[in-house]
Each structure stands twice: as structure tokens, then as C-alpha cells.
Coordinates of C-alpha atoms in Angstrom, one line a residue:
Chain A
M1 CA 23.4 7.6 7.6
E2 CA 25.2 5.4 10.1
P3 CA 22.8 3.8 12.7
Q4 CA 24.6 5.9 15.5
E5 CA 24.2 9.1 13.9
I6 CA 20.6 8.5 13.8
A7 CA 20.5 7.3 17.2
E8 CA 22.2 10.9 18.2
K9 CA 19.7 12.5 15.9
I10 CA 16.8 11.1 17.8
K11 CA 18.3 11.8 21.4
E12 CA 18.8 15.1 20.5
R13 CA 15.2 15.9 19.6
F14 CA 13.7 13.9 22.5
P15 CA 16.1 14.3 25.4
D16 CA 13.9 13.3 27.9
E17 CA 12.4 10.2 26.1
V18 CA 15.4 8.2 25.3
I19 CA 16.5 6.2 28.0
D20 CA 19.6 4.2 26.3
I21 CA 21.3 3.6 23.4
T22 CA 22.8 0.1 22.7
S23 CA 25.2 -1.4 19.9
F24 CA 25.8 -4.8 18.9
R25 CA 27.3 -6.1 15.6
D26 CA 26.8 -2.7 13.9
Q27 CA 22.8 -2.4 14.7
V28 CA 21.8 0.1 16.9
S29 CA 18.9 0.3 19.5
V30 CA 17.2 3.3 20.8
I31 CA 15.5 2.4 24.2
A32 CA 12.7 4.9 25.0
K33 CA 9.7 5.9 27.1
K34 CA 6.5 4.6 25.6
E35 CA 4.7 7.9 26.7
R36 CA 5.5 9.9 23.5
I37 CA 6.6 7.0 21.1
V38 CA 4.0 8.1 18.5
D39 CA 5.9 11.2 18.4
I40 CA 9.2 9.7 18.1
C41 CA 7.8 7.3 15.1
R42 CA 6.3 10.2 13.5
Y43 CA 9.5 12.0 13.4
L44 CA 11.3 9.3 12.1
H45 CA 8.8 8.8 9.6
D46 CA 8.2 12.3 8.4
D47 CA 11.8 13.6 8.7
P48 CA 13.3 14.2 4.9
H49 CA 16.8 13.2 6.2
L50 CA 15.6 10.0 8.1
H51 CA 12.4 8.7 6.1
F52 CA 11.7 5.6 8.0
D53 CA 9.1 4.4 5.3
F54 CA 9.1 1.0 5.9
L55 CA 8.3 -1.0 9.3
V56 CA 9.9 -4.1 8.9
D57 CA 9.3 -5.7 12.0
L58 CA 7.1 -5.1 15.3
C59 CA 7.4 -7.4 18.2
G60 CA 7.1 -7.6 21.9
V61 CA 9.4 -9.0 24.4
D62 CA 9.1 -10.3 28.1
Y63 CA 12.0 -9.6 30.4
L64 CA 10.6 -11.6 33.4
D65 CA 12.5 -11.0 36.3
K66 CA 15.4 -9.6 34.2
K67 CA 14.5 -5.9 33.7
V68 CA 11.9 -3.5 35.3
P69 CA 9.8 -2.6 33.2
R70 CA 9.0 -6.1 32.2
F71 CA 7.7 -5.8 28.5
E72 CA 9.2 -4.0 26.0
V73 CA 7.6 -3.3 22.1
V74 CA 10.4 -3.3 19.6
Y75 CA 9.8 -1.3 16.3
N76 CA 12.7 -2.5 13.6
L77 CA 12.5 0.2 10.8
Y78 CA 14.0 0.6 7.7
S79 CA 14.5 3.3 4.7
I80 CA 14.1 2.0 1.3
K81 CA 15.1 5.4 0.0
Y82 CA 18.4 5.6 2.3
R83 CA 18.7 2.1 3.0
H84 CA 19.4 2.6 6.7
R85 CA 18.0 1.1 9.7
I86 CA 17.5 1.7 13.5
R87 CA 15.7 0.0 16.2
L88 CA 13.2 1.2 18.5
K89 CA 12.3 -0.3 21.7
A90 CA 9.4 1.2 24.1
Q91 CA 9.3 0.1 27.4
V92 CA 6.1 -1.1 28.7
P93 CA 5.4 -1.9 32.7
E94 CA 3.7 -5.0 33.8
D95 CA 1.0 -3.2 35.7
N96 CA -0.3 -1.0 32.7
P97 CA 0.2 -2.6 29.4
R98 CA -0.6 0.1 27.4
I99 CA 1.0 1.7 24.6
D100 CA -0.3 4.0 21.6
T101 CA -0.6 2.4 18.2
V102 CA 1.8 3.3 15.1
T103 CA -1.0 2.0 12.4
S104 CA -1.4 5.7 11.3
M105 CA 2.0 5.8 10.0
W106 CA 2.4 2.3 9.0
A107 CA -0.5 0.5 7.9
G108 CA 1.5 -2.8 8.1
A109 CA 1.8 -2.5 11.7
N110 CA -2.0 -3.5 12.3
W111 CA -1.4 -7.3 12.2
H112 CA 2.0 -7.2 14.0
E113 CA 0.2 -5.0 16.9
R114 CA -2.5 -7.6 17.2
E115 CA -0.1 -10.4 17.1
C116 CA 1.8 -8.6 19.9
F117 CA -1.2 -7.9 21.9
D118 CA -2.2 -11.9 21.4
M119 CA 1.0 -13.3 22.7
Y120 CA 2.0 -10.9 25.5
G121 CA -1.2 -9.2 26.5
I122 CA 0.1 -5.5 25.5
V123 CA -2.9 -3.3 24.5
F124 CA -2.5 -0.9 21.6
R125 CA -4.5 2.2 22.2
G126 CA -6.2 3.5 19.1
H127 CA -6.0 0.4 17.1
P128 CA -8.5 -0.2 14.4
D129 CA -9.4 -3.8 15.1
L130 CA -7.4 -5.5 18.0
R131 CA -8.4 -9.0 18.3
R132 CA -6.3 -12.3 18.7
I133 CA -5.2 -13.3 15.6
L134 CA -3.1 -16.5 16.1
M135 CA -4.8 -17.9 18.9
P136 CA -8.4 -18.7 19.2
E137 CA -10.6 -15.7 20.4
D138 CA -11.9 -17.4 23.5
W139 CA -8.2 -18.6 24.7
E140 CA -7.0 -17.6 28.1
G141 CA -3.4 -16.4 28.8
Y142 CA -0.8 -14.8 26.7
P143 CA 1.7 -17.8 25.1
L144 CA 4.7 -16.0 24.4
R145 CA 5.2 -14.7 28.1
K146 CA 7.7 -16.1 29.9
D147 CA 5.8 -17.6 32.7
Y148 CA 3.3 -19.3 30.5
P149 CA 4.1 -23.1 30.6
V150 CA 5.8 -24.6 27.0
K151 CA 3.5 -27.6 27.2
G152 CA 0.5 -25.3 27.4
P153 CA -2.0 -24.5 30.2
E154 CA -3.3 -27.3 32.3
K155 CA -7.0 -26.8 31.4
E156 CA -8.0 -27.9 27.9
W157 CA -9.0 -25.4 25.9
P158 CA -12.9 -25.6 25.5
G159 CA -13.3 -25.5 21.8
F160 CA -10.8 -28.6 21.5
Q161 CA -13.5 -30.6 23.8
E162 CA -16.3 -29.3 21.4
V163 CA -14.5 -31.1 18.6
L164 CA -13.8 -34.2 20.3
D165 CA -17.5 -34.3 21.5
K166 CA -18.6 -33.9 18.1
A167 CA -16.5 -36.1 16.7
K168 CA -18.0 -38.9 19.3
A169 CA -21.2 -38.1 18.4
F170 CA -20.4 -38.7 14.7
R171 CA -18.8 -42.1 15.5
E172 CA -22.2 -43.1 17.6
F173 CA -24.4 -42.4 14.7
E174 CA -26.6 -45.2 13.5
W175 CA -28.1 -45.1 10.2
K176 CA -31.8 -46.0 9.5
K177 CA -32.3 -49.6 8.1
Chain B
M1 CA -21.9 1.1 -20.5
E2 CA -23.3 3.1 -18.1
E3 CA -21.9 2.5 -14.6
I4 CA -24.5 1.5 -12.3
S5 CA -23.9 2.7 -9.0
R6 CA -24.3 0.8 -5.9
N7 CA -27.8 0.1 -4.3
Q8 CA -29.4 2.3 -6.9
P9 CA -31.2 0.5 -9.7
P10 CA -30.7 2.5 -12.8
S11 CA -33.5 4.8 -13.7
D12 CA -34.7 2.6 -16.6
I13 CA -35.3 -0.5 -14.5
R14 CA -38.4 -0.5 -12.4
I15 CA -38.0 -2.9 -9.3
A16 CA -40.9 -3.8 -7.2
P17 CA -41.1 -1.9 -4.0
E18 CA -41.2 -5.0 -1.9
L19 CA -37.9 -6.2 -3.4
H20 CA -34.7 -4.5 -2.2
T21 CA -31.1 -5.5 -2.4
R22 CA -28.9 -6.4 0.6
E23 CA -25.3 -6.9 1.5
I24 CA -24.5 -10.8 1.9
T25 CA -21.7 -12.7 3.9
L26 CA -19.8 -15.1 2.1
N27 CA -17.6 -17.3 4.2
M28 CA -14.6 -18.6 1.9
G29 CA -12.4 -21.2 3.9
P30 CA -10.6 -22.4 6.0
Q31 CA -10.8 -25.3 3.7
H32 CA -11.0 -23.8 0.4
P33 CA -8.6 -25.2 -2.6
A34 CA -7.7 -21.6 -3.7
T35 CA -6.6 -20.2 -0.2
H36 CA -3.4 -22.4 -0.5
G37 CA -3.5 -23.7 3.3
V38 CA -6.0 -22.9 5.9
L39 CA -6.8 -19.2 5.4
R40 CA -10.4 -18.0 5.9
L41 CA -11.8 -14.7 4.3
V42 CA -15.0 -13.6 5.5
L43 CA -16.4 -11.6 2.5
E44 CA -19.1 -9.0 2.8
L45 CA -20.6 -8.6 -0.8
D46 CA -22.7 -6.2 -2.7
G47 CA -23.6 -8.3 -5.6
E48 CA -20.4 -9.1 -7.2
T49 CA -18.3 -6.5 -5.3
I50 CA -16.4 -6.9 -2.3
V51 CA -17.3 -4.3 0.4
K52 CA -15.2 -5.7 3.1
C53 CA -12.7 -8.6 3.1
T54 CA -11.7 -10.1 6.7
P55 CA -8.9 -12.5 6.9
Y56 CA -8.8 -15.2 9.6
V57 CA -5.2 -16.9 10.3
G58 CA -4.0 -19.2 13.3
Y59 CA -5.4 -22.2 12.1
L60 CA -1.7 -23.5 11.4
H61 CA -0.2 -21.9 14.5
R62 CA 2.2 -24.1 16.2
G63 CA 4.3 -21.6 18.4
T64 CA 7.8 -21.6 16.7
E65 CA 8.8 -18.9 18.4
K66 CA 8.0 -20.2 21.6
L67 CA 9.6 -23.7 20.8
G68 CA 12.7 -21.7 19.5
E69 CA 13.2 -20.2 22.9
N70 CA 13.5 -23.6 24.7
R71 CA 16.0 -25.3 22.2
T72 CA 19.5 -24.8 21.6
Y73 CA 20.5 -22.9 18.3
L74 CA 21.4 -25.9 16.6
S75 CA 18.5 -27.9 17.4
A76 CA 16.0 -25.1 16.5
L77 CA 17.2 -25.4 12.8
P78 CA 14.6 -28.2 12.1
L79 CA 11.9 -26.0 13.3
T80 CA 12.4 -23.5 10.4
D81 CA 11.8 -26.0 7.6
R82 CA 8.3 -26.1 8.8
L83 CA 7.7 -22.7 8.4
D84 CA 7.3 -22.3 4.5
Y85 CA 7.5 -26.0 3.8
V86 CA 7.6 -25.2 0.0
S87 CA 11.0 -23.6 -0.1
S88 CA 12.6 -25.0 3.1
M89 CA 15.8 -24.5 2.0
N90 CA 15.6 -20.5 2.0
N91 CA 14.3 -20.8 5.5
N92 CA 17.0 -22.8 6.9
I93 CA 19.4 -20.3 5.3
G94 CA 17.7 -17.3 6.7
Y95 CA 17.8 -18.9 10.2
V96 CA 21.7 -19.9 9.9
V97 CA 22.8 -16.6 8.6
A98 CA 21.1 -14.9 11.3
V99 CA 22.9 -17.2 13.8
E100 CA 26.3 -16.9 12.3
R101 CA 25.8 -13.1 12.4
L102 CA 25.0 -13.3 15.9
L103 CA 27.7 -15.5 17.1
G104 CA 30.1 -13.4 14.8
I105 CA 31.2 -16.5 12.7
E106 CA 31.7 -16.6 9.0
P107 CA 31.4 -19.9 7.0
P108 CA 34.1 -21.0 4.5
E109 CA 33.8 -19.7 0.9
R110 CA 32.9 -23.0 -0.6
A111 CA 29.7 -23.2 1.9
K112 CA 28.6 -19.9 0.9
F113 CA 28.6 -20.9 -2.8
I114 CA 26.9 -24.2 -2.1
R115 CA 24.3 -22.1 -0.1
T116 CA 23.7 -19.8 -2.5
M117 CA 23.2 -22.2 -5.3
V118 CA 20.5 -24.4 -3.5
A119 CA 18.8 -21.5 -2.3
E120 CA 18.1 -20.6 -5.7
M121 CA 17.1 -24.1 -6.4
G122 CA 14.6 -23.7 -3.5
R123 CA 13.6 -20.4 -5.2
I124 CA 13.0 -21.9 -8.6
S125 CA 11.1 -24.8 -6.8
N126 CA 9.0 -22.5 -4.8
H127 CA 8.3 -20.3 -7.9
L128 CA 7.2 -23.2 -10.0
L129 CA 4.9 -24.4 -7.6
W130 CA 3.3 -20.9 -7.2
L131 CA 3.0 -20.7 -11.0
G132 CA 1.2 -24.0 -11.2
T133 CA -1.4 -23.5 -8.4
H134 CA -1.6 -19.8 -9.4
A135 CA -2.5 -20.6 -12.8
L136 CA -4.8 -23.7 -11.7
D137 CA -6.6 -21.3 -9.4
I138 CA -7.3 -19.0 -12.1
G139 CA -8.5 -21.6 -14.4
A140 CA -5.4 -22.9 -16.5
I141 CA -4.8 -26.3 -15.7
T142 CA -2.1 -27.2 -18.3
P143 CA 0.9 -25.3 -16.6
F144 CA 0.3 -27.2 -13.4
L145 CA 1.3 -30.4 -15.2
Y146 CA 4.2 -28.7 -17.0
V147 CA 5.7 -27.0 -13.8
F148 CA 5.5 -30.1 -11.8
R149 CA 7.9 -32.1 -14.1
E150 CA 10.8 -29.4 -13.6
R151 CA 9.7 -29.5 -10.0
E152 CA 10.2 -32.9 -9.8
R153 CA 13.8 -32.8 -11.0
I154 CA 14.8 -30.2 -8.1
M155 CA 13.0 -32.5 -5.7
D156 CA 15.2 -35.3 -6.9
L157 CA 18.4 -33.1 -7.0
F158 CA 17.6 -32.1 -3.4
E159 CA 17.2 -35.9 -2.7
E160 CA 20.5 -36.6 -4.1
L161 CA 22.2 -33.7 -2.0
C162 CA 20.9 -34.5 1.5
G163 CA 18.3 -37.4 1.4
A164 CA 15.3 -35.2 2.0
R165 CA 13.0 -33.7 -0.6
L166 CA 10.8 -31.4 1.2
T167 CA 12.3 -30.6 4.7
V168 CA 15.8 -30.4 4.0
S169 CA 17.8 -29.3 7.1
Y170 CA 20.7 -29.0 5.0
P171 CA 22.6 -26.1 5.8
R172 CA 24.1 -25.9 9.2
I173 CA 25.3 -23.1 11.3
G174 CA 28.8 -22.3 10.0
G175 CA 28.7 -24.3 6.8
V176 CA 26.5 -26.9 5.2
R177 CA 25.7 -30.8 6.1
N178 CA 27.8 -32.3 3.5
D179 CA 29.7 -31.7 0.2
V180 CA 28.1 -31.8 -3.1
S181 CA 29.1 -34.5 -5.3
Q182 CA 30.2 -34.2 -8.8
K183 CA 27.1 -36.1 -10.1
F184 CA 24.9 -33.8 -8.1
L185 CA 26.6 -30.8 -10.0
D186 CA 26.5 -32.3 -13.5
D187 CA 23.1 -33.2 -13.2
L188 CA 22.2 -29.6 -11.9
Y189 CA 24.1 -28.1 -14.6
A190 CA 22.2 -30.2 -17.1
F191 CA 18.9 -28.7 -15.6
T192 CA 20.1 -25.3 -15.8
E193 CA 21.0 -25.7 -19.7
E194 CA 17.3 -27.0 -20.3
F195 CA 15.2 -24.7 -17.5
P196 CA 15.4 -21.4 -19.6
G197 CA 13.4 -23.3 -22.6
R198 CA 10.9 -24.5 -20.0
I199 CA 10.5 -20.9 -18.6
D200 CA 10.0 -19.9 -22.5
E201 CA 7.3 -23.1 -22.7
Y202 CA 5.3 -21.6 -19.6
E203 CA 5.4 -18.2 -21.0
T204 CA 3.7 -19.2 -24.3
L205 CA 0.8 -20.7 -22.4
L206 CA 0.4 -17.6 -20.2
T207 CA 2.0 -14.4 -20.8
V208 CA 0.0 -13.1 -24.0
N209 CA -2.9 -15.4 -23.3
R210 CA -6.1 -13.3 -23.5
I211 CA -7.9 -15.0 -20.7
W212 CA -4.9 -14.7 -18.5
L213 CA -4.4 -11.1 -19.3
R214 CA -8.1 -10.5 -18.6
R215 CA -8.0 -12.1 -15.4
T216 CA -4.9 -10.4 -14.1
K217 CA -4.1 -7.0 -15.8
G218 CA -5.2 -4.5 -13.4
V219 CA -6.4 -6.8 -10.8
G220 CA -5.0 -6.1 -7.4
V221 CA -3.4 -3.0 -7.9
I222 CA -1.2 -1.4 -5.2
P223 CA 0.9 1.6 -5.8
A224 CA 4.7 1.7 -4.9
E225 CA 4.3 3.8 -2.0
E226 CA 1.2 2.0 -0.5
A227 CA 2.9 -1.5 -0.9
I228 CA 6.0 0.2 1.1
N229 CA 3.6 1.4 3.8
W230 CA 1.9 -2.2 4.1
G231 CA 5.5 -3.7 4.6
L232 CA 5.2 -5.9 1.7
T233 CA 8.4 -7.3 0.3
G234 CA 9.8 -9.6 -2.5
P235 CA 8.2 -9.9 -5.7
V236 CA 5.1 -8.3 -4.6
L237 CA 7.0 -5.2 -3.7
R238 CA 9.1 -5.2 -6.8
G239 CA 5.9 -5.8 -9.0
S240 CA 4.9 -2.2 -7.7
G241 CA 8.1 -0.8 -9.0
V242 CA 10.2 -0.6 -5.9
R243 CA 14.0 -1.6 -6.4
Y244 CA 14.5 -3.4 -3.2
D245 CA 16.2 -6.9 -2.9
I246 CA 18.2 -7.9 0.1
R247 CA 20.3 -10.2 -2.2
K248 CA 21.5 -7.1 -3.5
F249 CA 21.2 -4.2 -0.9
A250 CA 22.6 -6.3 2.1
P251 CA 24.3 -9.5 0.5
Y252 CA 24.9 -12.3 2.4
D253 CA 26.5 -15.7 1.4
A254 CA 28.0 -15.5 -1.9
Y255 CA 25.4 -12.9 -3.4
D256 CA 27.9 -10.4 -3.9
K257 CA 30.0 -12.6 -6.0
V258 CA 27.5 -13.4 -8.6
E259 CA 26.0 -11.4 -11.3
F260 CA 22.2 -11.2 -11.3
E261 CA 19.4 -8.4 -12.4
I262 CA 16.3 -7.4 -10.2
P263 CA 13.0 -7.5 -12.3
I264 CA 10.8 -4.4 -11.7
G265 CA 7.4 -4.0 -12.4
Y266 CA 5.3 -1.1 -13.2
N267 CA 1.8 -1.3 -12.7
G268 CA 1.4 -3.3 -9.4
D269 CA -0.9 -5.5 -10.5
V270 CA -1.4 -9.3 -10.4
Y271 CA 0.1 -9.7 -14.0
D272 CA 3.5 -7.5 -13.0
R273 CA 3.9 -9.7 -10.1
Y274 CA 3.5 -12.8 -12.3
M275 CA 6.3 -11.4 -14.7
V276 CA 8.6 -10.5 -11.8
R277 CA 8.3 -13.8 -10.6
I278 CA 9.0 -15.5 -14.2
I279 CA 12.2 -13.4 -14.7
E280 CA 13.3 -14.1 -11.1
M281 CA 13.1 -18.0 -12.1
G282 CA 15.5 -17.0 -15.4
Q283 CA 17.9 -14.9 -13.1
A284 CA 18.0 -17.9 -10.3
N285 CA 18.9 -20.2 -13.0
R286 CA 21.9 -17.9 -13.8
I287 CA 23.1 -17.7 -10.4
I288 CA 23.2 -21.3 -10.0
R289 CA 25.4 -21.6 -13.2
Q290 CA 27.6 -19.1 -11.9
C291 CA 27.8 -20.8 -8.3
I292 CA 28.7 -24.2 -10.2
E293 CA 31.3 -22.4 -12.2
K294 CA 32.8 -20.5 -9.9
L295 CA 32.8 -23.0 -6.8
P296 CA 35.9 -23.0 -5.1
K297 CA 37.7 -25.7 -3.5
G298 CA 37.9 -26.0 0.5
P299 CA 36.5 -27.1 3.6
I300 CA 32.6 -26.9 3.9
T301 CA 32.3 -26.3 7.5
I302 CA 34.4 -23.8 10.3
D303 CA 35.8 -25.6 13.2
S304 CA 33.1 -23.7 16.0
P305 CA 31.7 -25.4 18.8
F306 CA 28.4 -24.7 17.0
T307 CA 29.1 -26.7 14.1
L308 CA 29.7 -30.5 13.6
P309 CA 32.8 -31.6 11.7
P310 CA 31.7 -33.1 8.4
K311 CA 31.6 -36.9 8.1
G312 CA 33.8 -37.3 5.1
S313 CA 36.2 -34.9 5.6
L314 CA 38.8 -36.9 7.7
S315 CA 41.5 -39.5 6.9
R316 CA 40.9 -43.2 6.9
R317 CA 43.7 -43.4 9.6
D318 CA 41.5 -41.3 12.2
K319 CA 38.2 -42.6 11.4
E320 CA 37.9 -45.0 14.0
R321 CA 39.1 -42.5 16.8
F322 CA 37.0 -40.0 15.2
N323 CA 33.7 -41.8 15.1
K324 CA 33.6 -42.2 18.7
D325 CA 34.5 -38.8 19.2
Y326 CA 31.9 -37.4 16.5
Y327 CA 28.8 -39.4 17.8
S328 CA 29.6 -38.3 21.6
R329 CA 30.1 -34.5 20.3
H330 CA 27.0 -34.8 18.2
F331 CA 25.0 -36.1 20.9
V332 CA 26.2 -33.4 23.2
L333 CA 25.7 -30.8 20.8
A334 CA 22.2 -31.8 19.9
K335 CA 21.1 -32.4 23.3
S336 CA 22.4 -29.4 25.2
G337 CA 24.5 -27.3 22.6
P338 CA 27.3 -25.1 24.0
K339 CA 26.6 -23.3 27.0
E340 CA 27.5 -19.8 26.0
A341 CA 26.6 -17.4 23.2
P342 CA 27.6 -13.6 22.8
Q343 CA 25.3 -11.7 24.5
G344 CA 23.3 -8.9 22.3
E345 CA 20.4 -8.7 20.0
I346 CA 20.0 -8.9 16.3
Y347 CA 17.9 -8.7 13.2
V348 CA 19.0 -10.4 10.0
A349 CA 16.9 -10.5 7.0
T350 CA 17.4 -12.8 4.0
E351 CA 15.5 -12.7 0.9
V352 CA 13.5 -15.9 0.4
P353 CA 11.0 -16.4 -2.7
K354 CA 8.0 -14.9 -0.7
G355 CA 9.8 -11.9 0.4
E356 CA 12.2 -10.7 3.4
L357 CA 12.3 -13.3 6.0
G358 CA 13.8 -11.7 9.3
F359 CA 15.2 -13.3 12.3
Y360 CA 15.4 -11.0 15.4
F361 CA 17.3 -12.9 18.3
I362 CA 17.9 -11.3 21.7
S363 CA 20.5 -13.4 23.4
D364 CA 21.3 -13.4 27.2
G365 CA 24.5 -15.0 26.9
T366 CA 23.4 -18.6 27.4
G367 CA 22.9 -21.4 24.7
R368 CA 19.3 -20.8 23.7
P369 CA 18.0 -17.7 22.5
Y370 CA 15.9 -15.3 24.9
R371 CA 13.8 -14.4 22.1
M372 CA 13.6 -15.8 18.7
R373 CA 11.0 -13.6 16.5
I374 CA 10.2 -14.9 13.1
R375 CA 9.3 -12.0 10.7
A376 CA 7.3 -14.3 8.1
P377 CA 6.7 -12.4 4.7
S378 CA 3.3 -14.5 4.2
F379 CA 2.1 -12.8 7.7
V380 CA 2.6 -9.5 6.2
H381 CA 1.1 -10.3 3.0
A382 CA -1.9 -11.7 4.2
S383 CA -2.5 -8.4 6.3
A384 CA -2.8 -6.7 3.2
L385 CA -5.2 -8.8 1.4
P386 CA -8.1 -6.7 2.2
R387 CA -6.3 -3.8 0.7
L388 CA -5.8 -5.7 -2.3
C389 CA -9.5 -7.4 -2.4
E390 CA -11.8 -4.3 -1.3
G391 CA -13.5 -2.8 -4.3
G392 CA -12.8 -5.8 -6.7
L393 CA -14.7 -8.8 -7.7
V394 CA -15.0 -12.1 -5.9
A395 CA -13.3 -13.8 -8.7
D396 CA -10.4 -11.4 -8.2
V397 CA -10.0 -12.5 -4.8
I398 CA -8.5 -15.9 -6.1
S399 CA -6.0 -14.2 -8.1
N400 CA -4.9 -11.7 -5.4
I401 CA -4.5 -14.7 -3.1
G402 CA -2.3 -16.3 -5.8
S403 CA -0.2 -13.3 -6.6
I404 CA 0.7 -12.5 -3.1
D405 CA 2.2 -16.2 -2.8
I406 CA 1.3 -16.9 0.7
V407 CA 1.8 -20.1 2.6
L408 CA 0.0 -20.4 6.0
G409 CA 2.8 -22.4 7.8
E410 CA 4.7 -19.5 7.7
C411 CA 2.0 -17.0 8.3
D412 CA 0.9 -18.6 11.4
R413 CA 4.3 -19.9 12.5

């Protein structure tokens, strides 16, 4: 099925949810509200003519000062059976960065959602194991947000200081004679 | 033999009441030779059986996505080498194909064939390293020595081609860095003539080896539907019997002009993944041969503000003028790049040896990507590790890690 056709189908089914449909180089994105994102995903996953069984990618985007609401969660979907793809984008506001998890449909979403939480601070409700994944557990801030400095935070991560102290202690260790 | 149920001793063994069994937690990694990098697994064991497996990643996180957002399209290319450092050529090609599609430019035919050729060389070198280390983990040391003989030849060929062995940065947006020499093509062709015999050598060591079969058959089984659901790609997905290869389904570069077959597994176990990769090496060899035979003549880069003119392409007369021009253009390009790019967003996937490597770009019209997302196959494969390991034995964890072929540089980005 052509991506434009799929987008029209989603709009027909969820007229109140779909905000916009954009297209660039034959790839179509459907921008939707976040409230019923699980229903939309379930429809895409279960409908026999769409059959999006493969969640290629899930990531967050930060549109600081560019768009309101600030965040978007992007789902890149593909159907191995019919070989068509669609991109679904859910808008997530800054003051309430929460969205429902899609791990019940695609098990592969588990780590992608954890990474999205780690990098953007978007909380996935109902996620089985929502922890930081790439950054240390006690890291402060969300690195991929646009207001996070590229050079890293001013304050050094406490874990790093721990390592330095340990190395210093080992250097000063004196062997018994 | 009667199956012994968990936590309940068989009736004929009397255990003293003060003795009881308990589950233990075993920490594997992050510095373990069989985890192929810095992967840490926390295993909860009931005897030899794994009850729960929790992978911890992120030890190699360098913030490639964040760095990419602050660099121009041209200068972000070397970052992609450092993702999957054992097949950097394929990562570079994945990146440049994605940027080309975003910018709406098409490389010349000769560059496409060269890229396809070097990508398959990268695939062979990656699979050789995988085969050596995977067999070494399981306990077969001999294949490791054999595969490094061939891998060294590919590394030498890469060195001859572009001066670098590991982090090549050879492809460019809109073409390749430099043209291939006749000597390179001759050496490569000689290699492709020998290589099928070498694959047979590896196979005699492993394919029907009884120990190998016992260690890999029926281990880490994942059925097709579940593999799709977990988002697995590449040889792991094909090992489960799903015919999905981006080189066939959405051809990029010259893959639609060469003939090759996609090997498919049947059981979805470690052995099938091994067989898929072994056959893939032969097919990659076939693609290289076809590329050398069909290599068309012509330019290797297009004239675009995003590409540099190749060094050897001008007549001697223009050289002096060109040299000055070349270096000033090079400097400006590398430093600030073109100020404009089309506005839009695009997801482009390529088939790297590990699976599907996708780049998702959001461009806001400036010369830098607003968002550069890397969909790394190793990350997704590592996430499926608990599914493969749980319920199995401790020794099979090693086979499973080897069979999904992860590189932690790509996993942590």
C-alpha cells in the first residue's frame, strides 16, 4: 500500500487524533495526539491490510523554541509482509512529558523507550522496566535535549570523582617491606 | 533420564532438612572476553539454569547523536566509523546513502559499484571476525587463526585503497574519496578466486563438527514471529526463516544490478545463524566479483556543494590553479559546510553485516542536521538477549552473545 493511502486510512479511523500529514521524498509522517497513541498503534499492528509487525525505530525529538508542544516521539513502522512503511509522530508537551508504552505490541520497543526516557526525560506509562540505559543511573539531566550543553554539565559526575579518588589511593599505596 | 523439576529434589535423593537450594546472582562482564566489548550481564541462576538475565549497556556511550547535531553533514562522517568499528565501511556507506537521499543527490554509476564492492568486503571482514571470535568463545581456537589470515588480506586491500585499515572514512556524500587502482582490482580479484576455497576450509572445521553441533543446535531458538516482534534484523532474522534483506527489498547503490541470493535459516537457533553468515560470505564474494567485472567507467563524484572534487581528476594544466582552489574549498567545506540543505525528515536503512542500520535525519534547512538518530542493530539485538538466554544454561549465554554478533561501540553509540 502507498504510504499516503495508509495515512489517509489512519485519518479516516481516528479523525480527532490525527493533527497533520506531511510528506517528504515519498516518506509520509502522521502527526497525532498522544492520548490514544496505543489505540492507533494497535490498529496499525492488528489490521490485516496494514499489518505493521515490525517497529523499526522509536526515538524522541526535542523542538525547543521551534514548536509547541516541545517533544515528539517518533515511531518508524514497517510491514515485513506487505513491505510498506509509515512514520507516526506523537506530540508530547513539556509540562507533562508522559506517553503510553507500546511494548505490549512490539517487544523491541522496550529498550528504545528506555533510551528515549534516558535522553529526553519522556516517561512511558506502563513500561515494564523504565530505567536509564546509556547514562549512569545517577546522572542528572537529559543529554539529548537541546538546552543541554554539548560539552556536558558544569558539575562533574560524582562517579567520575570516585574513580579518580580510587586511582589516587592506589598510587599512594605503600607495599610492606 | 527423568527430568528434574526446579527446586524439588527427586524422590530418591534425601536431602538433609538443614540444606536448601537457593538462586544465586552471577555478574558477567563488563570486562569479560566473551562479551565482545563492555557488556555486563547480571544472571540469576538456579543451578545451571538461567532464571533471569539483565543486560547493562552504556559503558561505551560517546554521544554520537548529540555530536552529529552539532557538526555539518560532511564532518559527521568520521563519527560513523566509530560506531561499528569492525565494519566501518558499511557504516560510512549507510550514512552517506542517508544523507544523499535527504539532499536529493545521486552518485555516479562508477561510485555506486565501488561502494557496493567495498561494502561487501566489509561484510566479509566482519563475518570473518565474527566467525573467529564466536568459535573461540565456544572453544574452537583453530578457526580464529585461519580467519585472521583472510581478514588480514582484506585489511591490506583497504589500506591500499584509502590508507586506513579500520576506520576508513572512504565513501563521500555523492561518491567516493578516490578512484580504485588497477592493482587494487587485480589483488581483490585474486582474493575472490581463492576465498570460496577458504570458506570450505572453515566449514570442514565447524559445520559437521560434533562438538560444534552440540553447542549450537537447538540453542537460543527464536521463532520467526517473535524475532520480528523483537525487531531483530540481518542474519539473526534470516536465521529464523524470515526473508528480509534491505539490499533486495529497497536496493541502494548498485545492489539492484548484481545477482545474489539471500540465505534463510529454518530453526532460528545459533547454528542456523552461523550457516546464514557462512553462506552470506560466499554471496558477498560473488557480488565483489560481479562489481569488478561490471565496473563502469566515468566520474567518481558528482559536482555538488556537499562533495569535494576528486584529487586526480583534473588535467595537469589546471593543477596549480586547482590546488589552491581545492584546499580553500576543502577548508571551508570541512569547517562550516554548505549553509543550506532541504528541509524535511527522512529515515534510510541500509543492510550492514549486523543487521539494519538506519539513519533518521530531521533537517531544519541549515547545514547541520537538527536531529540525527542512529538505529543501531546491535542495540536491538542486545535487548533481545534476555529472551534468548532465559531458560537456557550458563554456557549457552556465550553462544547466544556470539550468535547475535553485537559490537558495543554501535550499541552504545
